[in-house]
Amino acid sequence: LSVCGKLCYAIGGAPNQVAGSAAAFFLQIYLLDIAHITPFHASLVLFIGKASGAVTDPVAGFFISKSRWTKIGRLMPWMLACTPFTIVSYFFMWYLPPFVSGRVAWYLTFYCLFQALTTLFQVPYSALTMFLSTDQKDRDSATAYRMTVEVLGTLIGAALQGQIVASAHVSHHCTVNLSVNTTDSWHDTPSFPDPSDPLSHQVIYMIAAGIIGGVYLLGIVILFLGVKEKDDPYALNSDRAIPFCKGLALTMKHGPYVKLTASFLLISTAVQLEQSNFVLFCTHAAGLRNHFQYLVVTILVSAAVSIPFWQKFLQRFGKKCAACGISWMIPFAVMLVTIPNLILAYFVAFVSGLSIAASLLLPWSMLPDVVDNFRLQNPHGKGHETIFYSSYVFFTKISAGIGLGISAAGLEFTGYKPGICKQSSDVILTLKILIGAVPAILILVGLFILLFYPITEESRKETKLALEELR
């Protein structure tokens, strides 16, 4: 693979990360403090939206696995077709409708559409890794390029959204006259702009959504022009595509895949909880209301610059060994929860970025090894790649949706109130648990499961030789 081809492939996945990052960091606080829907309804929107995206994964895998080869490939038409609709659904996801009673239904509808459409893009895009090259090093290198650009996309999304909408979440009233506005003063001056103000969140969020929509168009054009999809190089003319249901049953019985998926669905849920609650924690629990956008940027810059380091690390010491880096965020996050301090917050943000980079790179680098291992055990079937990728994304989305739904419901149960400067002690404690204790437990359990993952560097080399012989 040429460097240009790897870059074009990597840039194609960036728009989904730009939009996903903006939603991950800011959608929950937008729903609570701008749209003024209750935490319970926000939890429903987040959970059902994630669940709709997750349900779309196996459906997308089913239809893509039955797709015929075209002049531009089997996967590329799906990515081209869903992009315009994704842009429209994303734009309306951040629009404040003039009515109040139906806002929950509005956000639920467009968030579900956005999640489903991004899935229709993500499943063929991630499976495309297997159709770029037959060489493991080439695929690992392409994955490293992809993860670097996707983390940069996450950085761009959070930075764009954070810088554009920061004025909607910073109040002079809260920073100057905090003692006046407490949890008992629901009708005091709100900490955010009034919805009727034309310069408030409606214009601000529309500008951000329009810019990110433009990023989608640029990414898909570069992907289409710069990447050539290759047909399955191991398949014989006599081979038949594995039926979707049979293939799904086989993947669920494949030991390496089950262990990898179980491990990273817990780890990805921990990262999602950190992302969705970090801005709320900085705003309401750590006294860092005026710094959250810079802390988010610090996390993502750290993640972006450390991807090449992790790629070199896993090449030298192995992928299972590199997984230990995911645990680095745990002690520092606990320190931030117990000792809220500005300098410590930036240090925690930097270390968290290193851990997040490892958690993003490793599953997508290890999944092709699992697919190769499966191919070796089932040499006369084809079309199983999309089944692996779609079901993996399905499980991680379902677990993340459950985690986000429970976290928002926890805020509702402890009495979170939008539009006030100082939340109750119960809400602050809940945010500390969601940032510190819960992710720590999930990461430790996930890493423990990964200890039993059977594919080693030696077995990867054996599989590579066997597949070359098969070809």
mmCIF file of N, CA and C in Angstrom, residues 142-201:
data_model
loop_
_atom_site.group_PDB
_atom_site.id
_atom_site.type_symbol
_atom_site.label_atom_id
_atom_site.label_comp_id
_atom_site.label_asym_id
_atom_site.label_seq_id
_atom_site.Cartn_x
_atom_site.Cartn_y
_atom_site.Cartn_z
ATOM 1 N N ALA A 142 -2.044 0.530 7.836
ATOM 2 C CA ALA A 142 -3.240 1.277 7.424
ATOM 3 C C ALA A 142 -4.135 1.571 8.622
ATOM 4 N N THR A 143 -4.226 0.603 9.549
ATOM 5 C CA THR A 143 -5.023 0.817 10.759
ATOM 6 C C THR A 143 -4.420 1.919 11.623
ATOM 7 N N ALA A 144 -3.093 1.956 11.717
ATOM 8 C CA ALA A 144 -2.433 3.012 12.493
ATOM 9 C C ALA A 144 -2.681 4.385 11.859
ATOM 10 N N TYR A 145 -2.580 4.458 10.525
ATOM 11 C CA TYR A 145 -2.908 5.710 9.832
ATOM 12 C C TYR A 145 -4.352 6.105 10.138
ATOM 13 N N ARG A 146 -5.238 5.113 10.020
ATOM 14 C CA ARG A 146 -6.662 5.382 10.251
ATOM 15 C C ARG A 146 -6.907 5.895 11.653
ATOM 16 N N MET A 147 -6.317 5.233 12.647
ATOM 17 C CA MET A 147 -6.552 5.645 14.031
ATOM 18 C C MET A 147 -5.962 7.034 14.310
ATOM 19 N N THR A 148 -4.799 7.313 13.722
ATOM 20 C CA THR A 148 -4.201 8.644 13.917
ATOM 21 C C THR A 148 -5.116 9.728 13.371
ATOM 22 N N VAL A 149 -5.603 9.521 12.136
ATOM 23 C CA VAL A 149 -6.473 10.521 11.524
ATOM 24 C C VAL A 149 -7.824 10.572 12.235
ATOM 25 N N GLU A 150 -8.327 9.413 12.688
ATOM 26 C CA GLU A 150 -9.609 9.420 13.395
ATOM 27 C C GLU A 150 -9.498 10.145 14.732
ATOM 28 N N VAL A 151 -8.372 9.958 15.427
ATOM 29 C CA VAL A 151 -8.186 10.707 16.677
ATOM 30 C C VAL A 151 -8.052 12.203 16.385
ATOM 31 N N LEU A 152 -7.347 12.527 15.286
ATOM 32 C CA LEU A 152 -7.301 13.928 14.872
ATOM 33 C C LEU A 152 -8.706 14.438 14.543
ATOM 34 N N GLY A 153 -9.514 13.570 13.914
ATOM 35 C CA GLY A 153 -10.902 13.935 13.636
ATOM 36 C C GLY A 153 -11.687 14.151 14.914
ATOM 37 N N THR A 154 -11.450 13.285 15.895
ATOM 38 C CA THR A 154 -12.093 13.461 17.194
ATOM 39 C C THR A 154 -11.659 14.782 17.821
ATOM 40 N N LEU A 155 -10.376 15.091 17.681
ATOM 41 C CA LEU A 155 -9.848 16.354 18.192
ATOM 42 C C LEU A 155 -10.497 17.544 17.485
ATOM 43 N N ILE A 156 -10.576 17.462 16.154
ATOM 44 C CA ILE A 156 -11.175 18.557 15.395
ATOM 45 C C ILE A 156 -12.639 18.743 15.789
ATOM 46 N N GLY A 157 -13.366 17.616 15.926
ATOM 47 C CA GLY A 157 -14.777 17.710 16.299
ATOM 48 C C GLY A 157 -14.967 18.356 17.655
ATOM 49 N N ALA A 158 -14.196 17.887 18.649
ATOM 50 C CA ALA A 158 -14.335 18.439 19.993
ATOM 51 C C ALA A 158 -13.867 19.889 20.055
ATOM 52 N N ALA A 159 -12.751 20.182 19.329
ATOM 53 C CA ALA A 159 -12.220 21.542 19.355
ATOM 54 C C ALA A 159 -13.153 22.513 18.641
ATOM 55 N N LEU A 160 -13.634 22.114 17.450
ATOM 56 C CA LEU A 160 -14.585 22.967 16.733
ATOM 57 C C LEU A 160 -15.820 23.230 17.572
ATOM 58 N N GLN A 161 -16.423 22.133 18.027
ATOM 59 C CA GLN A 161 -17.653 22.266 18.802
ATOM 60 C C GLN A 161 -17.386 23.038 20.095
ATOM 61 N N GLY A 162 -16.262 22.715 20.758
ATOM 62 C CA GLY A 162 -15.961 23.359 22.032
ATOM 63 C C GLY A 162 -15.731 24.850 21.894
ATOM 64 N N GLN A 163 -14.956 25.233 20.881
ATOM 65 C CA GLN A 163 -14.661 26.654 20.713
ATOM 66 C C GLN A 163 -15.877 27.436 20.226
ATOM 67 N N ILE A 164 -16.675 26.818 19.361
ATOM 68 C CA ILE A 164 -17.837 27.534 18.815
ATOM 69 C C ILE A 164 -18.936 27.684 19.854
ATOM 70 N N VAL A 165 -19.207 26.604 20.606
ATOM 71 C CA VAL A 165 -20.361 26.632 21.516
ATOM 72 C C VAL A 165 -19.981 26.971 22.953
ATOM 73 N N ALA A 166 -18.700 27.221 23.223
ATOM 74 C CA ALA A 166 -18.287 27.476 24.609
ATOM 75 C C ALA A 166 -19.053 28.647 25.215
ATOM 76 N N SER A 167 -19.343 29.678 24.405
ATOM 77 C CA SER A 167 -20.038 30.855 24.939
ATOM 78 C C SER A 167 -21.439 30.523 25.411
ATOM 79 N N ALA A 168 -22.012 29.422 24.918
ATOM 80 C CA ALA A 168 -23.352 29.025 25.358
ATOM 81 C C ALA A 168 -23.320 28.325 26.703
ATOM 82 N N HIS A 169 -22.120 27.976 27.185
ATOM 83 C CA HIS A 169 -22.021 27.230 28.437
ATOM 84 C C HIS A 169 -21.180 27.943 29.486
ATOM 85 N N VAL A 170 -20.846 29.191 29.241
ATOM 86 C CA VAL A 170 -20.083 29.976 30.211
ATOM 87 C C VAL A 170 -20.914 31.193 30.581
ATOM 88 N N SER A 171 -21.128 31.409 31.859
ATOM 89 C CA SER A 171 -21.954 32.514 32.311
ATOM 90 C C SER A 171 -21.186 33.421 33.250
ATOM 91 N N HIS A 172 -21.207 34.713 32.941
ATOM 92 C CA HIS A 172 -20.609 35.694 33.838
ATOM 93 C C HIS A 172 -21.317 35.677 35.186
ATOM 94 N N HIS A 173 -22.611 35.393 35.142
ATOM 95 C CA HIS A 173 -23.387 35.367 36.387
ATOM 96 C C HIS A 173 -22.881 34.268 37.331
ATOM 97 N N CYS A 174 -22.547 33.094 36.741
ATOM 98 C CA CYS A 174 -22.109 31.971 37.577
ATOM 99 C C CYS A 174 -20.729 32.208 38.164
ATOM 100 N N THR A 175 -19.851 32.829 37.406
ATOM 101 C CA THR A 175 -18.480 32.978 37.884
ATOM 102 C C THR A 175 -18.321 34.154 38.827
ATOM 103 N N VAL A 176 -19.203 35.168 38.704
ATOM 104 C CA VAL A 176 -19.059 36.358 39.534
ATOM 105 C C VAL A 176 -19.946 36.314 40.764
ATOM 106 N N ASN A 177 -21.157 35.784 40.592
ATOM 107 C CA ASN A 177 -22.132 35.850 41.685
ATOM 108 C C ASN A 177 -22.656 34.466 42.000
ATOM 109 N N LEU A 178 -21.740 33.522 42.203
ATOM 110 C CA LEU A 178 -22.121 32.125 42.390
ATOM 111 C C LEU A 178 -22.990 31.913 43.610
ATOM 112 N N SER A 179 -22.756 32.706 44.676
ATOM 113 C CA SER A 179 -23.484 32.480 45.919
ATOM 114 C C SER A 179 -24.970 32.782 45.774
ATOM 115 N N VAL A 180 -25.329 33.577 44.769
ATOM 116 C CA VAL A 180 -26.740 33.933 44.610
ATOM 117 C C VAL A 180 -27.534 32.788 44.027
ATOM 118 N N ASN A 181 -26.898 32.056 43.129
ATOM 119 C CA ASN A 181 -27.639 31.048 42.363
ATOM 120 C C ASN A 181 -27.276 29.653 42.854
ATOM 121 N N THR A 182 -28.104 29.027 43.610
ATOM 122 C CA THR A 182 -27.836 27.707 44.160
ATOM 123 C C THR A 182 -28.884 26.737 43.688
ATOM 124 N N THR A 183 -28.801 25.518 44.209
ATOM 125 C CA THR A 183 -29.750 24.500 43.788
ATOM 126 C C THR A 183 -31.157 24.811 44.273
ATOM 127 N N ASP A 184 -31.291 25.708 45.241
ATOM 128 C CA ASP A 184 -32.624 26.038 45.736
ATOM 129 C C ASP A 184 -33.257 27.196 44.973
ATOM 130 N N SER A 185 -32.498 27.800 44.060
ATOM 131 C CA SER A 185 -33.015 28.979 43.360
ATOM 132 C C SER A 185 -33.267 28.643 41.888
ATOM 133 N N TRP A 186 -34.203 27.785 41.643
ATOM 134 C CA TRP A 186 -34.501 27.283 40.300
ATOM 135 C C TRP A 186 -34.852 28.417 39.342
ATOM 136 N N HIS A 187 -35.521 29.453 39.839
ATOM 137 C CA HIS A 187 -35.970 30.521 38.957
ATOM 138 C C HIS A 187 -35.018 31.705 38.911
ATOM 139 N N ASP A 188 -33.807 31.556 39.500
ATOM 140 C CA ASP A 188 -32.830 32.626 39.388
ATOM 141 C C ASP A 188 -32.306 32.715 37.960
ATOM 142 N N THR A 189 -31.440 33.691 37.737
ATOM 143 C CA THR A 189 -30.892 33.878 36.393
ATOM 144 C C THR A 189 -30.217 32.596 35.926
ATOM 145 N N PRO A 190 -30.623 32.037 34.785
ATOM 146 C CA PRO A 190 -30.008 30.794 34.323
ATOM 147 C C PRO A 190 -28.568 31.025 33.909
ATOM 148 N N SER A 191 -27.790 29.934 33.937
ATOM 149 C CA SER A 191 -26.373 30.061 33.616
ATOM 150 C C SER A 191 -26.116 30.012 32.122
ATOM 151 N N PHE A 192 -27.169 29.893 31.323
ATOM 152 C CA PHE A 192 -26.985 29.788 29.880
ATOM 153 C C PHE A 192 -27.890 30.770 29.152
ATOM 154 N N PRO A 193 -27.582 31.090 27.890
ATOM 155 C CA PRO A 193 -28.356 32.076 27.160
ATOM 156 C C PRO A 193 -29.816 31.678 27.022
ATOM 157 N N ASP A 194 -30.679 32.636 26.920
ATOM 158 C CA ASP A 194 -32.096 32.375 26.726
ATOM 159 C C ASP A 194 -32.333 31.895 25.302
ATOM 160 N N PRO A 195 -33.197 30.876 25.091
ATOM 161 C CA PRO A 195 -33.403 30.331 23.762
ATOM 162 C C PRO A 195 -33.905 31.364 22.754
ATOM 163 N N SER A 196 -34.591 32.396 23.222
ATOM 164 C CA SER A 196 -35.139 33.376 22.304
ATOM 165 C C SER A 196 -34.073 34.338 21.772
ATOM 166 N N ASP A 197 -32.915 34.364 22.393
ATOM 167 C CA ASP A 197 -31.838 35.243 21.972
ATOM 168 C C ASP A 197 -31.273 34.748 20.639
ATOM 169 N N PRO A 198 -31.343 35.575 19.570
ATOM 170 C CA PRO A 198 -30.889 35.103 18.256
ATOM 171 C C PRO A 198 -29.401 34.784 18.209
ATOM 172 N N LEU A 199 -28.622 35.332 19.144
ATOM 173 C CA LEU A 199 -27.188 35.051 19.178
ATOM 174 C C LEU A 199 -26.848 33.917 20.133
ATOM 175 N N SER A 200 -27.884 33.240 20.644
ATOM 176 C CA SER A 200 -27.667 32.169 21.619
ATOM 177 C C SER A 200 -27.335 30.866 20.914
ATOM 178 N N HIS A 201 -27.664 29.763 21.573
ATOM 179 C CA HIS A 201 -27.235 28.448 21.105
ATOM 180 C C HIS A 201 -27.756 28.072 19.735
#
